[in-house]
DNA sequence: TGAGGGTTTCCTGCTT
DNA sequence: GAAGCAGGAAACCCTC
Protein backbone atom coordinates (compact mmCIF):
# COMPACT_ATOMS: atom_id res chain seq x y z
CA UNK A 1 0.00 0.00 0.00
CA UNK A 2 1.58 3.22 -1.07
CA UNK A 3 1.40 6.58 0.58
CA UNK A 4 -0.97 8.10 -1.93
CA UNK A 5 -3.41 5.36 -1.18
CA UNK A 6 -3.10 6.12 2.48
CA UNK A 7 -3.83 9.72 1.77
CA UNK A 8 -6.83 8.74 -0.31
CA UNK A 9 -8.13 6.50 2.46
CA UNK A 10 -7.69 9.23 4.99
CA UNK A 11 -9.50 11.63 2.75
CA UNK A 12 -12.27 9.14 2.13
CA UNK A 13 -12.68 8.56 5.81
CA UNK A 14 -12.85 12.26 6.23
CA UNK A 15 -15.33 12.67 3.41
CA UNK A 16 -17.55 10.01 4.89
CA UNK A 17 -17.41 11.64 8.21
CA UNK A 18 -18.13 15.10 6.90
CA UNK A 19 -20.28 14.53 3.85
CA UNK A 20 -21.34 18.12 3.40
CA UNK A 21 -19.33 20.97 2.03
CA UNK A 22 -18.51 21.88 5.58
CA UNK A 23 -15.98 19.11 5.76
CA UNK A 24 -13.04 20.20 7.80
CA UNK A 25 -10.55 19.20 5.18
CA UNK A 26 -7.15 20.64 4.79
CA UNK A 27 -8.40 23.14 2.27
CA UNK A 28 -11.29 24.36 4.35
CA UNK A 29 -9.69 24.38 7.74
CA UNK A 30 -8.07 27.74 7.75
CA UNK A 31 -7.81 28.25 11.46
CA UNK A 32 -4.26 27.57 12.60
CA UNK A 33 -4.16 24.51 14.76
CA UNK A 34 -2.39 26.23 17.61
CA UNK A 35 -5.29 28.62 17.97
CA UNK A 36 -7.92 25.96 18.06
CA UNK A 37 -8.85 24.26 21.28
CA UNK A 38 -10.69 20.98 21.61
CA UNK A 39 -13.69 22.92 22.82
CA UNK A 40 -13.86 25.02 19.71
CA UNK A 41 -13.52 21.92 17.62
CA UNK A 42 -16.45 20.36 19.35
CA UNK A 43 -18.56 23.35 18.60
CA UNK A 44 -17.46 23.55 15.01
CA UNK A 45 -18.36 20.00 14.18
CA UNK A 46 -21.10 19.24 16.59
CA UNK A 47 -23.74 18.98 13.92
CA UNK A 48 -21.90 16.36 11.99
CA UNK A 49 -20.89 14.43 15.03
CA UNK A 50 -24.36 14.41 16.43
CA UNK A 51 -25.45 12.20 13.60
CA UNK A 52 -22.30 10.42 12.52
CA UNK A 53 -20.22 10.17 15.63
CA UNK A 54 -16.56 10.92 15.93
CA UNK A 55 -13.46 10.02 17.78
CA UNK A 56 -13.48 13.10 19.93
CA UNK A 57 -16.80 12.13 21.49
CA UNK A 58 -15.68 8.69 22.45
CA UNK A 59 -13.21 7.37 24.96
CA UNK A 60 -10.08 6.44 22.95
CA UNK A 61 -10.23 3.02 24.57
CA UNK A 62 -13.37 2.37 22.59
CA UNK A 63 -12.29 3.79 19.26
CA UNK A 64 -12.78 1.62 16.28
CA UNK A 65 -10.08 1.37 13.65
CA UNK A 66 -11.98 3.93 11.72
CA UNK A 67 -12.04 6.29 14.68
CA UNK A 68 -8.28 5.94 14.92
CA UNK A 69 -7.96 6.66 11.24
CA UNK A 70 -10.16 9.72 11.58
CA UNK A 71 -8.18 10.94 14.52
CA UNK A 72 -4.92 10.57 12.63
CA UNK A 73 -6.51 12.23 9.64
CA UNK A 74 -7.56 15.13 11.76
CA UNK A 75 -4.02 15.66 12.95
CA UNK A 76 -2.64 15.25 9.46
CA UNK A 77 -4.97 17.97 8.28
CA UNK A 78 -4.55 20.10 11.33
CA UNK A 79 -0.79 20.08 11.34
CA UNK A 80 -0.53 20.03 7.58
CA UNK A 81 1.52 16.91 7.94
CA UNK A 82 2.44 15.11 4.76
CA UNK A 83 0.29 11.96 4.82
CA UNK A 84 2.66 10.39 2.34
CA UNK A 85 5.09 9.95 5.17
CA UNK A 86 2.70 7.75 7.07
CA UNK A 87 2.49 4.02 6.85
CA UNK A 88 -1.03 2.68 6.74
CA UNK A 89 0.13 -0.33 8.69
CA UNK A 90 0.62 1.89 11.69
CA UNK A 91 -2.83 3.37 11.26
CA UNK A 92 -4.54 0.03 11.25
CA UNK A 93 -5.32 -0.37 14.92
CA UNK A 94 -8.25 0.16 17.21
CA UNK A 95 -8.42 2.33 20.28
CA UNK A 96 -7.45 -0.39 22.69
CA UNK A 97 -4.26 -1.03 20.81
CA UNK A 98 -3.59 2.65 20.34
CA UNK A 99 -3.91 3.36 24.04
CA UNK A 100 -1.26 0.80 24.80
CA UNK A 101 1.32 2.72 22.83
CA UNK A 102 3.80 4.79 24.72
CA UNK A 103 5.51 7.96 23.59
CA UNK A 104 8.46 6.09 22.17
CA UNK A 105 6.27 3.78 20.19
CA UNK A 106 4.27 6.69 18.83
CA UNK A 107 7.26 8.71 17.77
CA UNK A 108 8.81 5.59 16.33
CA UNK A 109 5.77 4.86 14.24
CA UNK A 110 4.73 8.37 13.25
CA UNK A 111 7.94 10.32 13.46
CA UNK A 112 9.31 12.50 16.19
CA UNK A 113 7.13 15.55 15.77
CA UNK A 114 3.94 14.03 14.45
CA UNK A 115 4.22 11.09 16.82
CA UNK A 116 4.67 13.44 19.75
CA UNK A 117 1.64 15.38 18.64
CA UNK A 118 -0.45 12.25 18.44
CA UNK A 119 0.84 11.09 21.79
CA UNK A 120 -0.04 14.38 23.46
CA UNK A 121 -3.47 14.42 21.87
CA UNK A 122 -4.14 10.89 23.01
CA UNK A 123 -3.02 11.62 26.55
CA UNK A 124 -5.37 14.57 26.73
CA UNK A 125 -8.26 12.52 25.45
CA UNK A 126 -7.46 9.61 27.73
CA UNK A 127 -7.30 11.92 30.74
CA UNK A 128 -10.58 13.51 29.76
CA UNK A 129 -12.35 10.18 29.76
CA UNK A 130 -10.53 8.78 32.75
CA UNK A 131 -12.18 11.46 34.87
CA UNK A 132 -15.57 10.20 33.84
CA UNK A 133 -14.72 6.55 33.86
CA UNK A 134 -16.28 5.64 37.15
CA UNK A 135 -19.55 7.37 36.47
CA UNK A 136 -19.73 6.10 32.96
CA UNK A 137 -18.80 2.49 33.48
CA UNK A 138 -22.25 1.21 32.73
CA UNK A 139 -22.58 3.54 29.80
CA UNK A 140 -19.34 2.25 28.38
CA UNK A 141 -20.56 -1.25 28.84
CA UNK A 142 -23.63 -0.43 26.80
CA UNK A 143 -21.45 1.28 24.26
CA UNK A 144 -19.28 -1.79 23.90
CA UNK A 145 -22.33 -3.94 23.64
CA UNK A 146 -23.64 -1.75 20.87
CA UNK A 147 -20.27 -1.83 19.19
CA UNK A 148 -20.22 -5.60 19.24
CA UNK A 149 -23.83 -5.86 18.28
CA UNK A 150 -23.74 -3.50 15.35
CA UNK A 151 -20.29 -3.87 13.90
CA UNK A 152 -20.09 -7.59 13.54
CA UNK A 153 -23.09 -8.21 11.35
CA UNK A 154 -22.15 -9.64 7.98
CA UNK A 155 -23.57 -7.74 5.08
CA UNK A 156 -26.62 -8.87 3.23
CA UNK A 157 -28.61 -10.32 6.08
CA UNK A 158 -31.48 -8.69 7.85
CA UNK A 159 -30.95 -7.56 11.37
CA UNK A 160 -32.02 -10.33 13.68
CA UNK A 161 -33.49 -12.26 10.86
CA UNK A 162 -33.22 -15.31 12.98
CA UNK A 163 -32.90 -15.58 16.67
CA UNK A 164 -32.42 -18.97 18.13
CA UNK A 165 -32.76 -19.69 21.77
CA UNK A 166 -30.68 -22.65 22.58
CA UNK A 167 -28.74 -24.38 25.21
CA UNK A 168 -25.02 -24.56 24.99
CA UNK A 169 -22.58 -27.15 26.16
CA UNK A 170 -21.17 -26.51 29.56
CA UNK A 171 -17.69 -26.09 28.21
CA UNK A 172 -18.88 -23.14 26.18
CA UNK A 173 -19.98 -21.19 29.17
CA UNK A 174 -18.23 -17.98 29.94
CA UNK A 175 -18.78 -15.43 32.59
CA UNK A 176 -20.28 -12.11 31.66
CA UNK A 177 -19.62 -11.26 28.02
CA UNK A 178 -16.68 -13.53 27.75
CA UNK A 179 -18.67 -16.12 26.00
CA UNK A 180 -20.16 -13.62 23.65
CA UNK A 181 -16.75 -12.25 22.87
CA UNK A 182 -15.49 -15.71 22.15
CA UNK A 183 -18.41 -16.27 19.88
CA UNK A 184 -17.75 -12.99 18.20
CA UNK A 185 -14.14 -13.87 17.64
CA UNK A 186 -15.06 -17.11 16.02
CA UNK A 187 -17.54 -15.44 13.75
CA UNK A 188 -15.42 -12.83 12.14
CA UNK A 189 -17.49 -10.63 9.85
CA UNK A 190 -16.95 -11.48 6.27
CA UNK A 191 -15.51 -14.85 7.04
CA UNK A 192 -17.35 -17.84 5.86
CA UNK A 193 -15.95 -20.32 8.25
CA UNK A 194 -17.41 -19.79 11.63
CA UNK A 195 -20.62 -17.97 11.49
CA UNK A 196 -22.60 -19.79 8.88
CA UNK A 197 -21.95 -23.24 10.08
CA UNK A 198 -22.48 -22.22 13.65
CA UNK A 199 -25.68 -20.48 12.79
CA UNK A 200 -26.90 -23.40 10.77
CA UNK A 201 -26.19 -25.82 13.53
CA UNK A 202 -28.18 -23.72 15.88
CA UNK A 203 -31.02 -23.08 13.53
CA UNK A 204 -31.35 -26.73 12.86
CA UNK A 205 -31.75 -27.45 16.52
CA UNK A 206 -35.10 -28.14 18.07
CA UNK A 207 -34.81 -25.31 20.52
CA UNK A 208 -37.43 -22.64 20.60
CA UNK A 209 -36.94 -19.74 18.29
CA UNK A 210 -38.62 -16.45 18.02
CA UNK A 211 -38.83 -14.15 15.15
CA UNK A 212 -40.87 -11.13 14.62
CA UNK A 213 -41.24 -10.73 10.90
CA UNK A 214 -43.81 -8.04 11.16
CA UNK A 215 -42.29 -5.89 13.81
CA UNK A 216 -42.51 -2.17 13.21
CA UNK A 217 -39.05 -1.95 11.74
CA UNK A 218 -40.33 -3.75 8.70
CA UNK A 219 -42.38 -0.73 7.89
CA UNK A 220 -39.47 1.60 7.99
CA UNK A 221 -38.30 3.31 4.94
CA UNK A 222 -34.84 4.30 3.89
CA UNK A 223 -36.29 7.65 3.19
CA UNK A 224 -36.69 8.21 6.86
CA UNK A 225 -34.15 10.96 7.42
CA UNK A 226 -33.14 9.49 10.74
CA UNK A 227 -32.81 5.97 9.54
CA UNK A 228 -29.36 4.80 8.61
CA UNK A 229 -28.93 1.34 7.23
CA UNK A 230 -26.58 -0.62 9.38
CA UNK A 231 -24.57 -3.70 8.79
CA UNK A 232 -26.75 -6.57 9.80
CA UNK A 233 -26.50 -10.23 10.44
CA UNK A 234 -28.62 -13.14 11.31
CA UNK A 235 -27.95 -12.87 14.96
CA UNK A 236 -27.68 -15.93 17.07
CA UNK A 237 -27.30 -15.79 20.79
CA UNK A 238 -27.36 -18.72 23.06
CA UNK A 239 -27.17 -19.06 26.74
CA UNK A 240 -25.67 -21.52 29.11
CA UNK A 241 -27.76 -23.89 31.11
CA UNK A 242 -27.51 -23.08 34.73
CA UNK A 243 -29.72 -21.49 37.33
CA UNK A 244 -33.45 -21.24 37.38
CA UNK A 245 -34.86 -18.53 35.22
CA UNK A 246 -36.02 -15.47 37.08
CA UNK A 247 -39.51 -14.14 36.88
CA UNK A 248 -42.68 -16.05 36.58
CA UNK A 249 -41.97 -19.50 35.25
CA UNK A 250 -42.98 -19.84 31.63
CA UNK A 251 -45.80 -22.21 30.99
CA UNK A 252 -44.54 -25.67 30.20
CA UNK A 253 -47.04 -26.05 27.43
CA UNK A 254 -45.49 -23.21 25.50
CA UNK A 255 -41.95 -24.40 25.65
CA UNK A 256 -40.64 -27.88 25.41
CA UNK A 257 -38.74 -29.59 28.18
CA UNK A 258 -35.67 -28.71 26.23
CA UNK A 259 -36.59 -25.08 26.44
CA UNK A 260 -36.94 -25.36 30.18
CA UNK A 261 -33.47 -26.79 30.34
CA UNK A 262 -32.09 -23.58 28.94
CA UNK A 263 -32.64 -21.74 32.19
CA UNK A 264 -29.60 -19.83 33.14
CA UNK A 265 -28.20 -17.38 35.51
CA UNK A 266 -29.97 -14.08 35.03
CA UNK A 267 -27.84 -12.31 37.53
CA UNK A 268 -27.26 -8.80 36.32
CA UNK A 269 -24.94 -6.34 37.93
CA UNK A 270 -26.67 -3.78 40.03
CA UNK A 271 -26.72 -0.27 38.70
CA UNK A 272 -27.73 -0.92 35.14
CA UNK A 273 -31.44 -0.50 34.81
CA UNK A 274 -33.46 -0.83 31.71
CA UNK A 275 -34.16 2.85 31.39
CA UNK A 276 -30.46 3.59 31.74
CA UNK A 277 -29.68 1.03 29.11
CA UNK A 278 -32.20 2.66 26.76
CA UNK A 279 -30.81 6.07 27.56
CA UNK A 280 -27.28 4.93 26.84
CA UNK A 281 -28.30 3.62 23.46
CA UNK A 282 -29.97 6.91 22.65
CA UNK A 283 -27.07 9.08 23.69
CA UNK A 284 -24.78 7.16 21.37
CA UNK A 285 -26.31 8.28 18.09
CA UNK A 286 -23.34 6.98 16.17
CA UNK A 287 -24.01 3.50 17.50
CA UNK A 288 -27.76 3.25 17.82
CA UNK A 289 -28.38 3.75 14.14
CA UNK A 290 -31.47 1.86 13.21
CA UNK A 291 -32.28 0.72 16.74
CA UNK A 292 -33.81 3.79 18.30
CA UNK A 293 -34.09 7.47 17.59
CA UNK A 294 -35.00 10.66 19.31
CA UNK A 295 -38.38 12.03 18.32
CA UNK A 296 -37.93 15.12 20.39
CA UNK A 297 -34.49 15.33 21.86
CA UNK A 298 -35.24 18.27 24.07
CA UNK A 299 -38.37 16.74 25.60
CA UNK A 300 -36.86 13.30 25.89
CA UNK A 301 -39.25 11.67 23.46
CA UNK A 302 -37.82 8.66 21.71
CA UNK A 303 -38.94 5.83 19.52
CA UNK A 304 -37.99 2.22 19.06
CA UNK A 305 -37.15 1.59 15.44
CA UNK A 306 -36.05 -1.99 15.86
CA UNK A 307 -37.92 -2.99 18.93
CA UNK A 308 -37.02 -6.65 18.88
CA UNK A 309 -33.37 -5.87 18.25
CA UNK A 310 -33.26 -3.58 21.25
CA UNK A 311 -34.98 -6.23 23.33
CA UNK A 312 -32.44 -8.79 22.31
CA UNK A 313 -29.62 -6.39 23.06
CA UNK A 314 -31.15 -5.95 26.49
CA UNK A 315 -31.43 -9.70 26.72
CA UNK A 316 -27.76 -10.01 25.94
CA UNK A 317 -26.93 -7.63 28.70
CA UNK A 318 -29.06 -9.54 31.15
CA UNK A 319 -27.97 -12.88 29.74
CA UNK A 320 -31.51 -13.68 28.86
CA UNK A 321 -31.85 -15.04 25.38
CA UNK A 322 -35.62 -15.12 25.56
CA UNK A 323 -36.09 -11.41 26.01
CA UNK A 324 -38.66 -9.89 23.68
CA UNK A 325 -39.98 -6.44 23.08
CA UNK A 326 -43.23 -7.45 24.73
CA UNK A 327 -41.42 -8.19 27.98
CA UNK A 328 -39.18 -5.21 27.68
CA UNK A 329 -42.15 -2.94 27.12
CA UNK A 330 -43.84 -4.30 30.24
CA UNK A 331 -40.80 -3.30 32.23
CA UNK A 332 -40.90 0.08 30.51
CA UNK A 333 -44.52 0.55 31.56
CA UNK A 334 -43.61 0.01 35.17
CA UNK A 335 -41.53 3.18 34.85
CA UNK A 336 -44.67 5.24 34.32
CA UNK A 337 -45.66 4.87 37.92
CA UNK A 338 -42.21 5.90 39.08
CA UNK A 339 -42.18 8.78 36.61
CA UNK A 340 -38.99 7.62 35.04
CA UNK A 341 -40.98 7.45 31.83
CA UNK A 342 -44.10 9.27 30.74
CA UNK A 343 -46.81 7.97 28.50
CA UNK A 344 -46.99 9.16 24.93
CA UNK A 345 -50.55 8.42 23.97
CA UNK A 346 -51.50 7.29 20.54
CA UNK A 347 -48.02 6.66 19.30
CA UNK A 348 -46.67 3.18 19.01
CA UNK A 349 -43.17 2.42 20.17
CA UNK A 350 -42.79 5.96 21.43
CA UNK A 351 -41.83 6.77 25.01
CA UNK A 352 -40.74 9.83 26.86
CA UNK A 353 -38.29 10.22 29.69
CA UNK A 354 -39.93 11.44 32.87
CA UNK A 355 -38.81 13.76 35.58
CA UNK A 356 -37.17 10.98 37.58
CA UNK A 357 -34.85 10.03 34.75
CA UNK A 358 -31.52 11.65 34.21
CA UNK A 359 -28.47 11.64 32.05
CA UNK A 360 -30.19 12.16 28.73
CA UNK A 361 -30.71 15.90 28.63
CA UNK A 362 -28.54 17.89 26.29
CA UNK A 363 -26.97 19.83 29.10
CA UNK A 364 -26.33 16.64 31.04
CA UNK A 365 -24.47 14.96 28.23
CA UNK A 366 -22.47 18.06 27.54
CA UNK A 367 -23.79 18.81 24.08
C1' DT B 1 -33.93 -13.91 57.20
C1' DG B 2 -37.27 -10.94 55.43
C1' DA B 3 -38.60 -6.75 52.94
C1' DG B 4 -38.48 -4.21 49.04
C1' DG B 5 -36.73 -3.01 44.37
C1' DG B 6 -36.39 -4.24 39.74
C1' DT B 7 -37.37 -6.86 36.63
C1' DT B 8 -39.31 -11.21 34.02
C1' DT B 9 -43.03 -13.88 32.49
C1' DC B 10 -47.77 -14.67 31.46
C1' DC B 11 -52.17 -13.15 30.77
C1' DT B 12 -56.55 -10.63 29.28
C1' DG B 13 -58.59 -6.89 27.20
C1' DC B 14 -58.30 -2.92 24.42
C1' DT B 15 -56.57 0.01 20.58
C1' DT B 16 -54.41 0.91 16.24
C1' DG C 1 -55.99 -10.42 12.26
C1' DA C 2 -51.63 -8.81 13.86
C1' DA C 3 -48.98 -5.85 16.55
C1' DG C 4 -48.65 -2.91 20.23
C1' DC C 5 -50.32 -1.00 24.62
C1' DA C 6 -52.02 -1.30 29.39
C1' DG C 7 -51.80 -3.22 33.60
C1' DG C 8 -52.71 -7.17 37.02
C1' DA C 9 -50.59 -11.16 38.97
C1' DA C 10 -46.96 -14.11 40.22
C1' DA C 11 -42.34 -15.33 40.48
C1' DC C 12 -37.48 -14.59 40.78
C1' DC C 13 -32.96 -12.51 42.10
C1' DC C 14 -30.62 -8.97 44.19
C1' DT C 15 -29.38 -5.60 47.86
C1' DC C 16 -29.97 -3.95 52.30
mmCIF file of N, CA, C and O in Angstrom, chain A residues 47-89:
data_model
loop_
_atom_site.group_PDB
_atom_site.id
_atom_site.type_symbol
_atom_site.label_atom_id
_atom_site.label_comp_id
_atom_site.label_asym_id
_atom_site.label_seq_id
_atom_site.Cartn_x
_atom_site.Cartn_y
_atom_site.Cartn_z
ATOM 1 N N UNK A 47 -22.621 19.448 14.729
ATOM 2 C CA UNK A 47 -23.744 18.981 13.924
ATOM 3 C C UNK A 47 -23.438 17.662 13.252
ATOM 4 O O UNK A 47 -24.235 16.742 13.259
ATOM 5 N N UNK A 48 -22.257 17.604 12.656
ATOM 6 C CA UNK A 48 -21.905 16.357 11.986
ATOM 7 C C UNK A 48 -21.775 15.227 12.975
ATOM 8 O O UNK A 48 -22.256 14.131 12.754
ATOM 9 N N UNK A 49 -21.154 15.502 14.082
ATOM 10 C CA UNK A 49 -20.895 14.433 15.028
ATOM 11 C C UNK A 49 -22.161 13.954 15.713
ATOM 12 O O UNK A 49 -22.242 12.821 16.148
ATOM 13 N N UNK A 50 -23.134 14.841 15.783
ATOM 14 C CA UNK A 50 -24.359 14.409 16.426
ATOM 15 C C UNK A 50 -25.008 13.273 15.671
ATOM 16 O O UNK A 50 -25.680 12.443 16.251
ATOM 17 N N UNK A 51 -24.790 13.241 14.368
ATOM 18 C CA UNK A 51 -25.447 12.196 13.601
ATOM 19 C C UNK A 51 -24.490 11.100 13.205
ATOM 20 O O UNK A 51 -24.898 9.967 13.061
ATOM 21 N N UNK A 52 -23.226 11.427 13.021
ATOM 22 C CA UNK A 52 -22.303 10.418 12.521
ATOM 23 C C UNK A 52 -21.342 9.904 13.573
ATOM 24 O O UNK A 52 -20.764 8.853 13.397
ATOM 25 N N UNK A 53 -21.167 10.615 14.624
ATOM 26 C CA UNK A 53 -20.222 10.174 15.635
ATOM 27 C C UNK A 53 -18.812 10.544 15.247
ATOM 28 O O UNK A 53 -18.510 10.851 14.107
ATOM 29 N N UNK A 54 -17.938 10.560 16.205
ATOM 30 C CA UNK A 54 -16.563 10.923 15.934
ATOM 31 C C UNK A 54 -15.690 10.545 17.093
ATOM 32 O O UNK A 54 -16.153 10.352 18.215
ATOM 33 N N UNK A 55 -14.426 10.460 16.771
ATOM 34 C CA UNK A 55 -13.459 10.024 17.780
ATOM 35 C C UNK A 55 -13.442 10.907 19.001
ATOM 36 O O UNK A 55 -13.234 10.462 20.113
ATOM 37 N N UNK A 56 -13.666 12.196 18.798
ATOM 38 C CA UNK A 56 -13.480 13.095 19.933
ATOM 39 C C UNK A 56 -14.646 13.029 20.910
ATOM 40 O O UNK A 56 -14.608 13.644 21.969
ATOM 41 N N UNK A 57 -15.682 12.282 20.562
ATOM 42 C CA UNK A 57 -16.797 12.133 21.495
ATOM 43 C C UNK A 57 -16.763 10.784 22.200
ATOM 44 O O UNK A 57 -17.671 10.445 22.935
ATOM 45 N N UNK A 58 -15.722 10.051 21.923
ATOM 46 C CA UNK A 58 -15.676 8.689 22.447
ATOM 47 C C UNK A 58 -14.356 8.474 23.191
ATOM 48 O O UNK A 58 -13.317 8.995 22.793
ATOM 49 N N UNK A 59 -14.422 7.745 24.233
ATOM 50 C CA UNK A 59 -13.211 7.367 24.957
ATOM 51 C C UNK A 59 -12.281 6.642 23.990
ATOM 52 O O UNK A 59 -12.697 5.688 23.328
ATOM 53 N N UNK A 60 -11.021 7.091 23.896
ATOM 54 C CA UNK A 60 -10.081 6.443 22.951
ATOM 55 C C UNK A 60 -10.015 4.938 23.120
ATOM 56 O O UNK A 60 -9.764 4.209 22.155
ATOM 57 N N UNK A 61 -10.263 4.471 24.328
ATOM 58 C CA UNK A 61 -10.230 3.023 24.566
ATOM 59 C C UNK A 61 -11.232 2.302 23.678
ATOM 60 O O UNK A 61 -11.071 1.130 23.356
ATOM 61 N N UNK A 62 -12.297 3.014 23.326
ATOM 62 C CA UNK A 62 -13.374 2.367 22.586
ATOM 63 C C UNK A 62 -13.390 2.750 21.116
ATOM 64 O O UNK A 62 -14.341 2.466 20.411
ATOM 65 N N UNK A 63 -12.341 3.428 20.671
ATOM 66 C CA UNK A 63 -12.293 3.789 19.263
ATOM 67 C C UNK A 63 -12.233 2.550 18.390
ATOM 68 O O UNK A 63 -11.550 1.570 18.713
ATOM 69 N N UNK A 64 -12.916 2.653 17.301
ATOM 70 C CA UNK A 64 -12.779 1.621 16.279
ATOM 71 C C UNK A 64 -11.552 1.963 15.439
ATOM 72 O O UNK A 64 -10.963 3.042 15.597
ATOM 73 N N UNK A 65 -11.202 1.079 14.549
ATOM 74 C CA UNK A 65 -10.077 1.366 13.650
ATOM 75 C C UNK A 65 -10.359 2.631 12.848
ATOM 76 O O UNK A 65 -9.477 3.424 12.572
ATOM 77 N N UNK A 66 -11.623 2.764 12.507
ATOM 78 C CA UNK A 66 -11.976 3.932 11.721
ATOM 79 C C UNK A 66 -11.815 5.209 12.545
ATOM 80 O O UNK A 66 -11.355 6.229 12.048
ATOM 81 N N UNK A 67 -12.210 5.135 13.803
ATOM 82 C CA UNK A 67 -12.035 6.290 14.676
ATOM 83 C C UNK A 67 -10.561 6.680 14.748
ATOM 84 O O UNK A 67 -10.218 7.865 14.720
ATOM 85 N N UNK A 68 -9.721 5.678 14.851
ATOM 86 C CA UNK A 68 -8.281 5.937 14.925
ATOM 87 C C UNK A 68 -7.821 6.621 13.639
ATOM 88 O O UNK A 68 -7.069 7.603 13.659
ATOM 89 N N UNK A 69 -8.324 6.092 12.538
ATOM 90 C CA UNK A 69 -7.960 6.661 11.239
ATOM 91 C C UNK A 69 -8.412 8.124 11.140
ATOM 92 O O UNK A 69 -7.687 8.999 10.665
ATOM 93 N N UNK A 70 -9.622 8.359 11.635
ATOM 94 C CA UNK A 70 -10.156 9.720 11.580
ATOM 95 C C UNK A 70 -9.360 10.668 12.479
ATOM 96 O O UNK A 70 -9.127 11.825 12.133
ATOM 97 N N UNK A 71 -8.970 10.126 13.591
ATOM 98 C CA UNK A 71 -8.182 10.939 14.524
ATOM 99 C C UNK A 71 -6.843 11.292 13.906
ATOM 100 O O UNK A 71 -6.376 12.440 13.960
ATOM 101 N N UNK A 72 -6.207 10.310 13.296
ATOM 102 C CA UNK A 72 -4.923 10.573 12.632
ATOM 103 C C UNK A 72 -5.130 11.555 11.491
ATOM 104 O O UNK A 72 -4.364 12.506 11.314
ATOM 105 N N UNK A 73 -6.212 11.347 10.767
ATOM 106 C CA UNK A 73 -6.510 12.228 9.637
ATOM 107 C C UNK A 73 -6.674 13.666 10.103
ATOM 108 O O UNK A 73 -6.179 14.603 9.481
ATOM 109 N N UNK A 74 -7.365 13.783 11.236
ATOM 110 C CA UNK A 74 -7.562 15.126 11.759
ATOM 111 C C UNK A 74 -6.213 15.801 12.018
ATOM 112 O O UNK A 74 -5.986 16.959 11.665
ATOM 113 N N UNK A 75 -5.316 15.059 12.619
ATOM 114 C CA UNK A 75 -4.022 15.657 12.954
ATOM 115 C C UNK A 75 -3.152 15.869 11.707
ATOM 116 O O UNK A 75 -2.348 16.804 11.679
ATOM 117 N N UNK A 76 -3.338 15.022 10.728
ATOM 118 C CA UNK A 76 -2.636 15.247 9.460
ATOM 119 C C UNK A 76 -3.080 16.568 8.861
ATOM 120 O O UNK A 76 -2.282 17.417 8.469
ATOM 121 N N UNK A 77 -4.413 16.738 8.842
ATOM 122 C CA UNK A 77 -4.968 17.965 8.280
ATOM 123 C C UNK A 77 -4.581 19.170 9.136
ATOM 124 O O UNK A 77 -4.193 20.214 8.625
ATOM 125 N N UNK A 78 -4.721 18.973 10.418
ATOM 126 C CA UNK A 78 -4.550 20.096 11.330
ATOM 127 C C UNK A 78 -3.119 20.596 11.369
ATOM 128 O O UNK A 78 -2.868 21.802 11.504
ATOM 129 N N UNK A 79 -2.192 19.670 11.258
ATOM 130 C CA UNK A 79 -0.790 20.077 11.345
ATOM 131 C C UNK A 79 -0.154 20.218 9.967
ATOM 132 O O UNK A 79 1.018 20.485 9.847
ATOM 133 N N UNK A 80 -1.006 19.988 8.961
ATOM 134 C CA UNK A 80 -0.526 20.027 7.575
ATOM 135 C C UNK A 80 0.639 19.055 7.377
ATOM 136 O O UNK A 80 1.595 19.321 6.666
ATOM 137 N N UNK A 81 0.499 17.954 8.041
ATOM 138 C CA UNK A 81 1.519 16.911 7.939
ATOM 139 C C UNK A 81 1.376 16.197 6.609
ATOM 140 O O UNK A 81 0.271 16.017 6.092
ATOM 141 N N UNK A 82 2.466 15.810 6.039
ATOM 142 C CA UNK A 82 2.436 15.108 4.755
ATOM 143 C C UNK A 82 2.037 13.650 4.990
ATOM 144 O O UNK A 82 2.810 12.837 5.519
ATOM 145 N N UNK A 83 0.812 13.321 4.583
ATOM 146 C CA UNK A 83 0.292 11.964 4.824
ATOM 147 C C UNK A 83 1.108 10.907 4.098
ATOM 148 O O UNK A 83 1.067 9.724 4.458
ATOM 149 N N UNK A 84 1.848 11.352 3.079
ATOM 150 C CA UNK A 84 2.656 10.389 2.339
ATOM 151 C C UNK A 84 3.761 9.776 3.203
ATOM 152 O O UNK A 84 4.315 8.734 2.865
ATOM 153 N N UNK A 85 4.037 10.461 4.288
ATOM 154 C CA UNK A 85 5.089 9.950 5.172
ATOM 155 C C UNK A 85 4.579 8.881 6.137
ATOM 156 O O UNK A 85 5.351 8.250 6.843
ATOM 157 N N UNK A 86 3.268 8.727 6.140
ATOM 158 C CA UNK A 86 2.700 7.751 7.074
ATOM 159 C C UNK A 86 2.621 6.369 6.442
ATOM 160 O O UNK A 86 2.461 6.230 5.245
ATOM 161 N N UNK A 87 2.703 5.388 7.298
ATOM 162 C CA UNK A 87 2.489 4.024 6.848
ATOM 163 C C UNK A 87 1.111 3.578 7.313
ATOM 164 O O UNK A 87 0.779 3.680 8.493
ATOM 165 N N UNK A 88 0.326 3.111 6.388
ATOM 166 C CA UNK A 88 -1.033 2.685 6.738
ATOM 167 C C UNK A 88 -1.027 1.548 7.751
ATOM 168 O O UNK A 88 -1.944 1.412 8.563
ATOM 169 N N UNK A 89 0.029 0.775 7.724
ATOM 170 C CA UNK A 89 0.126 -0.325 8.688
ATOM 171 C C UNK A 89 0.008 0.184 10.111
ATOM 172 O O UNK A 89 -0.608 -0.432 10.972
#
